[in-house]
Amino acid sequence: EVQLFESGGGLVQPGGSLRLSCAASGFTFGSFALNWVRQAPGKGLEWVSTISGSGGSTYYADSVKGRFTISRDNSKNTLFLQMNSLRAEDSAVYYCAKSGVTLFGVITFWGQGTTVTVSS
Amino acid sequence: EIVLTQSPATLSLSPGERATLSCGASQSISNFLAWYQQEPGQAPTLVIYDASNRATGIPARFSGSGSGTDFTLTISSLEPEDFAVYYCQQRSTWPYTFGQGTKLEIK
């Protein structure tokens, strides 16, 4: 059974940093691209970042480029999102999400999310 | 950036009725379109990928069609558990983008 468990969310002041983690199980971790997708309160979904199975390729939405860094540790089946220079508009539920093995860019499984609140 | 526009914003129907949800892309995305269902307080789940392929475990009453810039999600006969928000999403070009969602509510 596929499981994705996010952690690391919380309340942070504008300009601050947070590091989100996503612990995965139930699949061959290094074979799948992984993603972060966020949803602001009462709003729609926004694709934040993607990393290939090997970690060699990464992609970022313009809204977070230069501030967020996606990475993964395939030896520990864990995905990360380092978030720096946080802004109020980064407040959202952050979902860790797994792509299909041959479906890069399709999310076949979602974690339950971790909430980030950026406020003074 | 490819913009996806969903219509209607809200669709009010009764169980047993047919639902038709639309998603339009600002430029051609071939068939690289997915649909997700999100119930209140829950993470989304994949319904359709590559325009017309049902995801694992999705009932046959769900179907998707379209290519290029115009896409449709059809639910042939609504069940109570189908009332939720539906999002379309393209993977043709980075950045991947979602539509703003259609809320399917009980009439």
PDB file of C-alpha atoms in Angstrom:
ATOM      1  CA  GLU A   1       0.000   0.000   0.000  1.00  0.00           C
ATOM      2  CA  VAL A   2       1.363   3.373  -1.043  1.00  0.00           C
ATOM      3  CA  GLN A   3       1.758   5.849   1.802  1.00  0.00           C
ATOM      4  CA  LEU A   4       3.006   9.425   1.796  1.00  0.00           C
ATOM      5  CA  PHE A   5       3.302  11.238   5.112  1.00  0.00           C
ATOM      6  CA  GLU A   6       4.160  14.946   5.159  1.00  0.00           C
ATOM      7  CA  SER A   7       5.608  16.766   8.135  1.00  0.00           C
ATOM      8  CA  GLY A   8       7.340  20.024   8.949  1.00  0.00           C
ATOM      9  CA  GLY A   9       4.512  22.475   8.485  1.00  0.00           C
ATOM     10  CA  GLY A  10       3.727  25.170  10.997  1.00  0.00           C
ATOM     11  CA  LEU A  11       3.577  28.886  11.701  1.00  0.00           C
ATOM     12  CA  VAL A  12       6.479  31.004  10.478  1.00  0.00           C
ATOM     13  CA  GLN A  13       7.048  34.735  10.197  1.00  0.00           C
ATOM     14  CA  PRO A  14       7.388  36.428   6.813  1.00  0.00           C
ATOM     15  CA  GLY A  15      10.941  36.068   5.594  1.00  0.00           C
ATOM     16  CA  GLY A  16      11.445  32.893   7.575  1.00  0.00           C
ATOM     17  CA  SER A  17      12.217  29.339   6.500  1.00  0.00           C
ATOM     18  CA  LEU A  18      10.680  25.889   6.821  1.00  0.00           C
ATOM     19  CA  ARG A  19      11.680  22.457   5.612  1.00  0.00           C
ATOM     20  CA  LEU A  20       8.936  20.053   4.687  1.00  0.00           C
ATOM     21  CA  SER A  21       9.521  16.324   4.607  1.00  0.00           C
ATOM     22  CA  CYS A  22       7.548  13.504   3.023  1.00  0.00           C
ATOM     23  CA  ALA A  23       8.177   9.941   4.157  1.00  0.00           C
ATOM     24  CA  ALA A  24       7.165   7.378   1.552  1.00  0.00           C
ATOM     25  CA  SER A  25       6.485   3.662   1.640  1.00  0.00           C
ATOM     26  CA  GLY A  26       4.793   0.956  -0.381  1.00  0.00           C
ATOM     27  CA  PHE A  27       6.566   1.534  -3.702  1.00  0.00           C
ATOM     28  CA  THR A  28      10.030   1.575  -5.279  1.00  0.00           C
ATOM     29  CA  PHE A  29      10.847   5.125  -4.252  1.00  0.00           C
ATOM     30  CA  GLY A  30      13.648   5.915  -6.696  1.00  0.00           C
ATOM     31  CA  SER A  31      11.579   4.862  -9.710  1.00  0.00           C
ATOM     32  CA  PHE A  32       9.033   7.647  -9.412  1.00  0.00           C
ATOM     33  CA  ALA A  33       9.028  11.378  -9.885  1.00  0.00           C
ATOM     34  CA  LEU A  34       7.649  13.235  -6.891  1.00  0.00           C
ATOM     35  CA  ASN A  35       5.924  16.543  -6.554  1.00  0.00           C
ATOM     36  CA  TRP A  36       4.763  19.250  -4.179  1.00  0.00           C
ATOM     37  CA  VAL A  37       1.371  20.789  -4.818  1.00  0.00           C
ATOM     38  CA  ARG A  38      -0.193  23.422  -2.582  1.00  0.00           C
ATOM     39  CA  GLN A  39      -3.648  24.728  -1.869  1.00  0.00           C
ATOM     40  CA  ALA A  40      -4.242  28.063  -0.176  1.00  0.00           C
ATOM     41  CA  PRO A  41      -7.239  28.215   2.188  1.00  0.00           C
ATOM     42  CA  GLY A  42     -10.454  28.076   0.187  1.00  0.00           C
ATOM     43  CA  LYS A  43      -8.560  28.201  -3.114  1.00  0.00           C
ATOM     44  CA  GLY A  44      -7.589  25.869  -5.922  1.00  0.00           C
ATOM     45  CA  LEU A  45      -4.531  23.730  -6.506  1.00  0.00           C
ATOM     46  CA  GLU A  46      -1.108  25.053  -7.506  1.00  0.00           C
ATOM     47  CA  TRP A  47       1.729  22.858  -8.726  1.00  0.00           C
ATOM     48  CA  VAL A  48       4.853  23.950  -6.845  1.00  0.00           C
ATOM     49  CA  SER A  49       7.741  21.676  -7.775  1.00  0.00           C
ATOM     50  CA  THR A  50       8.733  18.329  -9.280  1.00  0.00           C
ATOM     51  CA  ILE A  51      11.819  16.150  -8.974  1.00  0.00           C
ATOM     52  CA  SER A  52      12.716  13.172 -11.131  1.00  0.00           C
ATOM     53  CA  GLY A  53      13.259   9.715  -9.682  1.00  0.00           C
ATOM     54  CA  SER A  54      17.031  10.057  -9.655  1.00  0.00           C
ATOM     55  CA  GLY A  55      16.879  13.614  -8.361  1.00  0.00           C
ATOM     56  CA  GLY A  56      18.789  14.839 -11.380  1.00  0.00           C
ATOM     57  CA  SER A  57      16.009  17.011 -12.753  1.00  0.00           C
ATOM     58  CA  THR A  58      13.991  19.559 -10.854  1.00  0.00           C
ATOM     59  CA  TYR A  59      11.255  21.981 -11.836  1.00  0.00           C
ATOM     60  CA  TYR A  60       9.739  24.968 -10.041  1.00  0.00           C
ATOM     61  CA  ALA A  61       6.750  27.226 -10.432  1.00  0.00           C
ATOM     62  CA  ASP A  62       7.749  30.817 -11.117  1.00  0.00           C
ATOM     63  CA  SER A  63       6.107  31.851  -7.850  1.00  0.00           C
ATOM     64  CA  VAL A  64       8.671  29.885  -5.806  1.00  0.00           C
ATOM     65  CA  LYS A  65      11.728  29.780  -8.074  1.00  0.00           C
ATOM     66  CA  GLY A  66      14.830  30.950  -6.252  1.00  0.00           C
ATOM     67  CA  ARG A  67      13.176  30.571  -2.844  1.00  0.00           C
ATOM     68  CA  PHE A  68      12.202  26.890  -2.647  1.00  0.00           C
ATOM     69  CA  THR A  69      14.411  23.853  -3.224  1.00  0.00           C
ATOM     70  CA  ILE A  70      13.120  20.341  -3.808  1.00  0.00           C
ATOM     71  CA  SER A  71      15.339  17.353  -3.030  1.00  0.00           C
ATOM     72  CA  ARG A  72      15.094  13.686  -2.199  1.00  0.00           C
ATOM     73  CA  ASP A  73      17.028  11.026  -0.333  1.00  0.00           C
ATOM     74  CA  ASN A  74      16.420   7.759  -2.136  1.00  0.00           C
ATOM     75  CA  SER A  75      18.263   5.818   0.569  1.00  0.00           C
ATOM     76  CA  LYS A  76      15.713   7.010   3.132  1.00  0.00           C
ATOM     77  CA  ASN A  77      12.612   7.143   0.905  1.00  0.00           C
ATOM     78  CA  THR A  78      12.116  10.782   1.789  1.00  0.00           C
ATOM     79  CA  LEU A  79      11.212  13.887  -0.209  1.00  0.00           C
ATOM     80  CA  PHE A  80      11.994  17.408   0.983  1.00  0.00           C
ATOM     81  CA  LEU A  81      10.984  20.968   0.242  1.00  0.00           C
ATOM     82  CA  GLN A  82      13.224  23.686   1.660  1.00  0.00           C
ATOM     83  CA  MET A  83      11.261  26.933   1.730  1.00  0.00           C
ATOM     84  CA  ASN A  84      13.114  30.205   2.282  1.00  0.00           C
ATOM     85  CA  SER A  85      12.066  33.861   2.216  1.00  0.00           C
ATOM     86  CA  LEU A  86       8.502  32.850   2.964  1.00  0.00           C
ATOM     87  CA  ARG A  87       5.655  35.216   2.145  1.00  0.00           C
ATOM     88  CA  ALA A  88       2.061  35.425   3.304  1.00  0.00           C
ATOM     89  CA  GLU A  89       0.944  34.096  -0.082  1.00  0.00           C
ATOM     90  CA  ASP A  90       2.875  30.885   0.559  1.00  0.00           C
ATOM     91  CA  SER A  91       0.366  29.975   3.271  1.00  0.00           C
ATOM     92  CA  ALA A  92      -1.300  26.756   2.160  1.00  0.00           C
ATOM     93  CA  VAL A  93      -1.689  23.048   2.642  1.00  0.00           C
ATOM     94  CA  TYR A  94       1.314  21.433   0.976  1.00  0.00           C
ATOM     95  CA  TYR A  95       0.725  18.024  -0.542  1.00  0.00           C
ATOM     96  CA  CYS A  96       3.435  15.512  -1.322  1.00  0.00           C
ATOM     97  CA  ALA A  97       2.338  13.723  -4.477  1.00  0.00           C
ATOM     98  CA  LYS A  98       3.585  10.760  -6.498  1.00  0.00           C
ATOM     99  CA  SER A  99       3.561  10.574 -10.273  1.00  0.00           C
ATOM    100  CA  GLY A 100       2.877   7.449 -12.296  1.00  0.00           C
ATOM    101  CA  VAL A 101       5.913   5.454 -13.381  1.00  0.00           C
ATOM    102  CA  THR A 102       5.275   6.282 -17.044  1.00  0.00           C
ATOM    103  CA  LEU A 103       3.057   9.281 -16.339  1.00  0.00           C
ATOM    104  CA  PHE A 104       5.385  12.141 -15.520  1.00  0.00           C
ATOM    105  CA  GLY A 105       3.153  15.019 -14.551  1.00  0.00           C
ATOM    106  CA  VAL A 106       0.159  12.937 -13.536  1.00  0.00           C
ATOM    107  CA  ILE A 107      -0.401  12.592  -9.798  1.00  0.00           C
ATOM    108  CA  THR A 108      -1.505   9.064  -9.065  1.00  0.00           C
ATOM    109  CA  PHE A 109      -1.319   9.343  -5.267  1.00  0.00           C
ATOM    110  CA  TRP A 110      -1.479  12.236  -2.816  1.00  0.00           C
ATOM    111  CA  GLY A 111      -0.446  12.546   0.798  1.00  0.00           C
ATOM    112  CA  GLN A 112      -2.826  14.135   3.284  1.00  0.00           C
ATOM    113  CA  GLY A 113      -0.888  17.405   3.400  1.00  0.00           C
ATOM    114  CA  THR A 114       0.854  19.610   5.939  1.00  0.00           C
ATOM    115  CA  THR A 115      -0.230  23.165   6.685  1.00  0.00           C
ATOM    116  CA  VAL A 116       2.119  26.125   6.366  1.00  0.00           C
ATOM    117  CA  THR A 117       1.041  29.475   7.764  1.00  0.00           C
ATOM    118  CA  VAL A 118       3.158  32.546   7.121  1.00  0.00           C
ATOM    119  CA  SER A 119       2.129  35.342   9.429  1.00  0.00           C
ATOM    120  CA  SER A 120       3.557  37.797  11.902  1.00  0.00           C
TER     121      SER A 120
ATOM    122  CA  GLU B   1       2.028  29.445 -18.929  1.00  0.00           C
ATOM    123  CA  ILE B   2      -0.959  27.444 -20.134  1.00  0.00           C
ATOM    124  CA  VAL B   3      -4.197  28.636 -18.584  1.00  0.00           C
ATOM    125  CA  LEU B   4      -6.984  26.127 -18.018  1.00  0.00           C
ATOM    126  CA  THR B   5     -10.504  27.500 -17.725  1.00  0.00           C
ATOM    127  CA  GLN B   6     -13.195  25.290 -16.229  1.00  0.00           C
ATOM    128  CA  SER B   7     -16.914  25.740 -16.649  1.00  0.00           C
ATOM    129  CA  PRO B   8     -19.266  26.026 -15.019  1.00  0.00           C
ATOM    130  CA  ALA B   9     -17.867  27.186 -11.688  1.00  0.00           C
ATOM    131  CA  THR B  10     -20.743  25.446  -9.923  1.00  0.00           C
ATOM    132  CA  LEU B  11     -23.021  22.722 -11.255  1.00  0.00           C
ATOM    133  CA  SER B  12     -26.177  21.850  -9.337  1.00  0.00           C
ATOM    134  CA  LEU B  13     -27.654  18.462 -10.181  1.00  0.00           C
ATOM    135  CA  SER B  14     -29.564  15.624  -8.562  1.00  0.00           C
ATOM    136  CA  PRO B  15     -28.427  12.038  -8.017  1.00  0.00           C
ATOM    137  CA  GLY B  16     -29.070   9.997 -11.134  1.00  0.00           C
ATOM    138  CA  GLU B  17     -28.585  12.929 -13.492  1.00  0.00           C
ATOM    139  CA  ARG B  18     -25.787  13.295 -16.020  1.00  0.00           C
ATOM    140  CA  ALA B  19     -22.978  15.755 -15.301  1.00  0.00           C
ATOM    141  CA  THR B  20     -20.870  17.420 -17.966  1.00  0.00           C
ATOM    142  CA  LEU B  21     -17.838  19.437 -16.858  1.00  0.00           C
ATOM    143  CA  SER B  22     -15.673  21.402 -19.288  1.00  0.00           C
ATOM    144  CA  CYS B  23     -12.040  22.438 -19.338  1.00  0.00           C
ATOM    145  CA  GLY B  24     -10.516  24.712 -21.976  1.00  0.00           C
ATOM    146  CA  ALA B  25      -6.806  25.245 -22.536  1.00  0.00           C
ATOM    147  CA  SER B  26      -5.233  28.512 -23.703  1.00  0.00           C
ATOM    148  CA  GLN B  27      -3.181  26.556 -26.248  1.00  0.00           C
ATOM    149  CA  SER B  28      -3.088  23.005 -27.538  1.00  0.00           C
ATOM    150  CA  ILE B  29      -2.063  20.410 -24.966  1.00  0.00           C
ATOM    151  CA  SER B  30      -2.675  17.341 -27.148  1.00  0.00           C
ATOM    152  CA  ASN B  31      -4.290  14.810 -24.792  1.00  0.00           C
ATOM    153  CA  PHE B  32      -2.137  15.632 -21.739  1.00  0.00           C
ATOM    154  CA  LEU B  33      -5.029  16.427 -19.460  1.00  0.00           C
ATOM    155  CA  ALA B  34      -6.019  14.883 -16.141  1.00  0.00           C
ATOM    156  CA  TRP B  35      -9.069  15.262 -13.926  1.00  0.00           C
ATOM    157  CA  TYR B  36      -9.007  15.087 -10.125  1.00  0.00           C
ATOM    158  CA  GLN B  37     -11.812  14.891  -7.584  1.00  0.00           C
ATOM    159  CA  GLN B  38     -11.509  16.602  -4.204  1.00  0.00           C
ATOM    160  CA  GLU B  39     -13.953  16.110  -1.367  1.00  0.00           C
ATOM    161  CA  PRO B  40     -14.061  18.667   1.481  1.00  0.00           C
ATOM    162  CA  GLY B  41     -11.081  18.368   3.808  1.00  0.00           C
ATOM    163  CA  GLN B  42      -9.493  15.616   1.736  1.00  0.00           C
ATOM    164  CA  ALA B  43      -6.597  15.355  -0.667  1.00  0.00           C
ATOM    165  CA  PRO B  44      -7.516  15.125  -4.347  1.00  0.00           C
ATOM    166  CA  THR B  45      -7.730  11.794  -6.121  1.00  0.00           C
ATOM    167  CA  LEU B  46      -7.010  11.042  -9.770  1.00  0.00           C
ATOM    168  CA  VAL B  47     -10.078  10.313 -11.880  1.00  0.00           C
ATOM    169  CA  ILE B  48      -8.946  10.529 -15.520  1.00  0.00           C
ATOM    170  CA  TYR B  49      -5.506  10.844 -17.111  1.00  0.00           C
ATOM    171  CA  ASP B  50      -4.444  11.621 -20.649  1.00  0.00           C
ATOM    172  CA  ALA B  51      -7.918  12.917 -21.425  1.00  0.00           C
ATOM    173  CA  SER B  52      -9.805   9.637 -21.533  1.00  0.00           C
ATOM    174  CA  ASN B  53      -8.158   6.985 -19.362  1.00  0.00           C
ATOM    175  CA  ARG B  54      -9.857   6.099 -16.099  1.00  0.00           C
ATOM    176  CA  ALA B  55      -7.557   5.786 -13.117  1.00  0.00           C
ATOM    177  CA  THR B  56      -7.425   2.580 -11.134  1.00  0.00           C
ATOM    178  CA  GLY B  57     -10.602   1.991  -9.173  1.00  0.00           C
ATOM    179  CA  ILE B  58     -12.639   4.712 -10.863  1.00  0.00           C
ATOM    180  CA  PRO B  59     -16.157   3.582 -11.796  1.00  0.00           C
ATOM    181  CA  ALA B  60     -17.196   3.305 -15.421  1.00  0.00           C
ATOM    182  CA  ARG B  61     -19.754   6.107 -15.008  1.00  0.00           C
ATOM    183  CA  PHE B  62     -16.813   8.514 -15.257  1.00  0.00           C
ATOM    184  CA  SER B  63     -15.534   9.241 -18.754  1.00  0.00           C
ATOM    185  CA  GLY B  64     -13.274  11.837 -20.298  1.00  0.00           C
ATOM    186  CA  SER B  65     -12.959  13.130 -23.819  1.00  0.00           C
ATOM    187  CA  GLY B  66     -11.284  15.806 -25.874  1.00  0.00           C
ATOM    188  CA  SER B  67      -7.957  16.795 -27.332  1.00  0.00           C
ATOM    189  CA  GLY B  68      -6.159  19.964 -28.269  1.00  0.00           C
ATOM    190  CA  THR B  69      -7.856  22.738 -26.303  1.00  0.00           C
ATOM    191  CA  ASP B  70     -11.301  21.420 -25.341  1.00  0.00           C
ATOM    192  CA  PHE B  71     -11.958  18.668 -22.836  1.00  0.00           C
ATOM    193  CA  THR B  72     -14.954  17.184 -21.053  1.00  0.00           C
ATOM    194  CA  LEU B  73     -15.482  15.076 -17.964  1.00  0.00           C
ATOM    195  CA  THR B  74     -18.810  13.254 -17.972  1.00  0.00           C
ATOM    196  CA  ILE B  75     -20.443  11.428 -15.095  1.00  0.00           C
ATOM    197  CA  SER B  76     -23.237   9.415 -16.632  1.00  0.00           C
ATOM    198  CA  SER B  77     -25.460   8.955 -13.580  1.00  0.00           C
ATOM    199  CA  LEU B  78     -24.527  10.812 -10.430  1.00  0.00           C
ATOM    200  CA  GLU B  79     -24.071   8.948  -7.174  1.00  0.00           C
ATOM    201  CA  PRO B  80     -24.113  10.758  -3.798  1.00  0.00           C
ATOM    202  CA  GLU B  81     -20.348  10.302  -3.418  1.00  0.00           C
ATOM    203  CA  ASP B  82     -19.667  12.112  -6.701  1.00  0.00           C
ATOM    204  CA  PHE B  83     -20.588  15.526  -5.338  1.00  0.00           C
ATOM    205  CA  ALA B  84     -17.223  17.236  -4.889  1.00  0.00           C
ATOM    206  CA  VAL B  85     -14.899  19.708  -6.576  1.00  0.00           C
ATOM    207  CA  TYR B  86     -13.262  18.634  -9.826  1.00  0.00           C
ATOM    208  CA  TYR B  87     -10.018  20.049 -11.191  1.00  0.00           C
ATOM    209  CA  CYS B  88      -8.458  19.612 -14.597  1.00  0.00           C
ATOM    210  CA  GLN B  89      -4.659  19.719 -14.952  1.00  0.00           C
ATOM    211  CA  GLN B  90      -2.278  19.785 -17.914  1.00  0.00           C
ATOM    212  CA  ARG B  91       1.120  18.142 -18.186  1.00  0.00           C
ATOM    213  CA  SER B  92       1.903  19.223 -21.727  1.00  0.00           C
ATOM    214  CA  THR B  93       4.214  22.085 -20.779  1.00  0.00           C
ATOM    215  CA  TRP B  94       5.985  23.167 -17.622  1.00  0.00           C
ATOM    216  CA  PRO B  95       4.765  24.786 -15.443  1.00  0.00           C
ATOM    217  CA  TYR B  96       2.025  22.247 -15.023  1.00  0.00           C
ATOM    218  CA  THR B  97      -1.213  24.035 -14.255  1.00  0.00           C
ATOM    219  CA  PHE B  98      -4.653  23.347 -12.836  1.00  0.00           C
ATOM    220  CA  GLY B  99      -7.993  24.801 -13.698  1.00  0.00           C
ATOM    221  CA  GLN B 100      -9.818  26.772 -11.025  1.00  0.00           C
ATOM    222  CA  GLY B 101     -12.222  23.923 -10.317  1.00  0.00           C
ATOM    223  CA  THR B 102     -15.880  23.064 -10.786  1.00  0.00           C
ATOM    224  CA  LYS B 103     -17.969  22.458  -7.702  1.00  0.00           C
ATOM    225  CA  LEU B 104     -20.533  19.742  -8.307  1.00  0.00           C
ATOM    226  CA  GLU B 105     -23.263  20.204  -5.724  1.00  0.00           C
ATOM    227  CA  ILE B 106     -26.520  18.473  -4.908  1.00  0.00           C
ATOM    228  CA  LYS B 107     -29.576  20.279  -6.205  1.00  0.00           C
TER     229      LYS B 107
END
